[in-house]
Short mmCIF file of C-alpha atoms in Angstrom, two decimals:
data_model
loop_
_atom_site.label_atom_id
_atom_site.label_comp_id
_atom_site.label_asym_id
_atom_site.label_seq_id
_atom_site.Cartn_x
_atom_site.Cartn_y
_atom_site.Cartn_z
CA MET A 216 -27.00 -14.22 12.04
CA ALA A 217 -25.15 -11.02 10.59
CA SER A 218 -25.85 -10.77 6.56
CA TYR A 219 -23.23 -10.29 3.92
CA THR A 220 -23.62 -8.49 0.83
CA SER A 221 -21.41 -9.32 -2.00
CA ILE A 222 -19.55 -6.55 -3.55
CA ALA A 223 -17.07 -8.34 -5.93
CA ASP A 224 -16.33 -12.27 -6.19
CA TRP A 225 -14.47 -13.33 -9.01
CA GLN A 226 -11.04 -14.96 -10.17
CA ASP A 227 -8.95 -14.47 -13.02
CA VAL A 228 -6.22 -16.79 -14.71
CA ASN A 229 -3.65 -15.51 -16.96
CA ASP A 230 -0.39 -17.12 -18.07
CA GLY A 231 0.04 -19.25 -15.00
CA TYR A 232 -0.90 -16.89 -12.59
CA VAL A 233 -4.40 -16.25 -10.63
CA VAL A 234 -6.22 -13.54 -9.34
CA ASP A 235 -8.80 -13.85 -6.77
CA VAL A 236 -10.94 -11.06 -5.00
CA THR A 237 -13.80 -11.53 -2.54
CA ILE A 238 -15.16 -8.29 -0.85
CA ARG A 239 -18.25 -8.60 1.54
CA GLN A 240 -19.65 -5.77 3.80
CA THR A 241 -21.07 -7.18 6.64
CA ALA A 242 -22.41 -6.38 10.35
CA ASP A 243 -20.75 -9.48 11.46
CA ASP A 244 -18.57 -8.59 14.83
CA THR A 245 -15.97 -10.69 13.88
CA TYR A 246 -15.34 -7.84 11.20
CA PRO A 247 -15.23 -4.50 13.02
CA SER A 248 -13.86 -2.78 9.53
CA GLY A 249 -17.70 -3.99 7.86
CA TRP A 250 -15.65 -5.59 5.47
CA ASP A 251 -14.46 -9.14 5.18
CA TYR A 252 -12.19 -9.52 2.32
CA ALA A 253 -9.67 -11.67 0.79
CA LEU A 254 -7.39 -10.25 -2.39
CA HIS A 255 -5.15 -12.64 -3.82
CA LEU A 256 -2.42 -12.93 -6.57
CA GLY A 257 -0.47 -15.77 -6.77
CA GLU A 258 0.45 -18.62 -9.30
CA VAL A 259 -1.65 -21.25 -10.27
CA GLY A 260 -1.11 -24.30 -8.36
CA GLY A 261 1.73 -22.62 -6.30
CA ASP A 262 2.84 -19.70 -4.36
CA THR A 263 1.30 -16.94 -2.92
CA ILE A 264 2.66 -13.71 -4.67
CA LEU A 265 0.44 -10.87 -2.62
CA ARG A 266 -2.76 -11.24 -0.45
CA TYR A 267 -4.06 -8.71 1.56
CA ASP A 268 -6.91 -10.26 3.98
CA ASN A 269 -8.68 -9.62 7.39
CA ALA A 270 -9.59 -13.29 8.14
CA HIS A 271 -8.68 -12.85 11.75
CA GLU A 272 -9.39 -9.08 11.97
CA ARG A 273 -10.21 -9.04 15.78
CA THR A 274 -7.02 -10.86 16.72
CA LYS A 275 -4.56 -9.90 13.97
CA GLY A 276 -6.30 -6.91 12.34
CA HIS A 277 -5.55 -6.39 8.60
CA GLU A 278 -2.70 -8.17 7.01
CA ARG A 279 -0.73 -8.19 3.75
CA HIS A 280 1.06 -11.65 2.73
CA THR A 281 3.95 -12.01 0.28
CA ARG A 282 5.79 -15.14 -0.30
CA ASN A 283 8.43 -14.47 2.63
CA ASP A 284 6.81 -11.91 4.99
CA ILE A 285 3.10 -11.42 6.62
CA GLU A 286 2.95 -7.60 8.05
CA THR A 287 -0.27 -6.03 9.85
CA ILE A 288 -1.34 -2.66 7.94
CA GLN A 289 -3.59 -0.08 8.88
CA PHE A 290 -6.72 -0.19 6.84
CA PRO A 291 -7.12 2.83 4.80
CA GLY A 292 -10.78 1.70 3.50
CA MET A 293 -11.66 -0.81 1.27
CA LEU A 294 -11.79 1.39 -2.12
CA ALA A 295 -8.48 2.43 -1.23
CA LEU A 296 -6.85 -1.10 -0.11
CA TYR A 297 -8.48 -2.51 -3.66
CA ASP A 298 -6.61 0.11 -5.79
CA ARG A 299 -3.45 -0.76 -3.81
CA PHE A 300 -3.96 -4.41 -4.44
CA LYS A 301 -4.41 -3.77 -8.31
CA HIS A 302 -1.28 -1.68 -8.45
CA GLU A 303 0.64 -3.54 -6.74
CA THR A 304 -0.53 -6.65 -8.99
CA GLU A 305 0.20 -5.08 -12.20
CA GLU A 306 3.80 -4.45 -10.66
CA MET A 307 4.16 -7.85 -9.31
CA ALA A 308 2.73 -10.04 -12.09
CA PRO A 309 4.25 -9.93 -16.00
CA VAL A 310 0.66 -10.14 -17.26
CA SER A 311 -2.50 -7.55 -17.91
CA TRP A 312 -5.37 -8.04 -16.27
CA ASP A 313 -8.95 -7.14 -17.11
CA TRP A 314 -10.08 -5.78 -13.80
CA PRO A 315 -14.06 -5.36 -13.52
CA GLU A 316 -15.36 -2.02 -12.42
#
């Protein structure tokens, strides 16, 4: 069984919006990139506004989900993708977030 090392696993709710971040480093063959992640921005009890994930990396690759679209993206590395998610979240949600370091 492959091991997983949790790098980030947190959730924050602010003014009707939720950010949920899970980032794990792994040697599991399911994740050729070495990462198992889900970066989510949504409305509490509602729609996904933005999500990056690789839940089906072997078959679908890395994906960017928005309210109306799913696109396959190139994986730029975990840190670059996390920075991209933070930047887009700040643009898409009308609230400010305290991002853990």
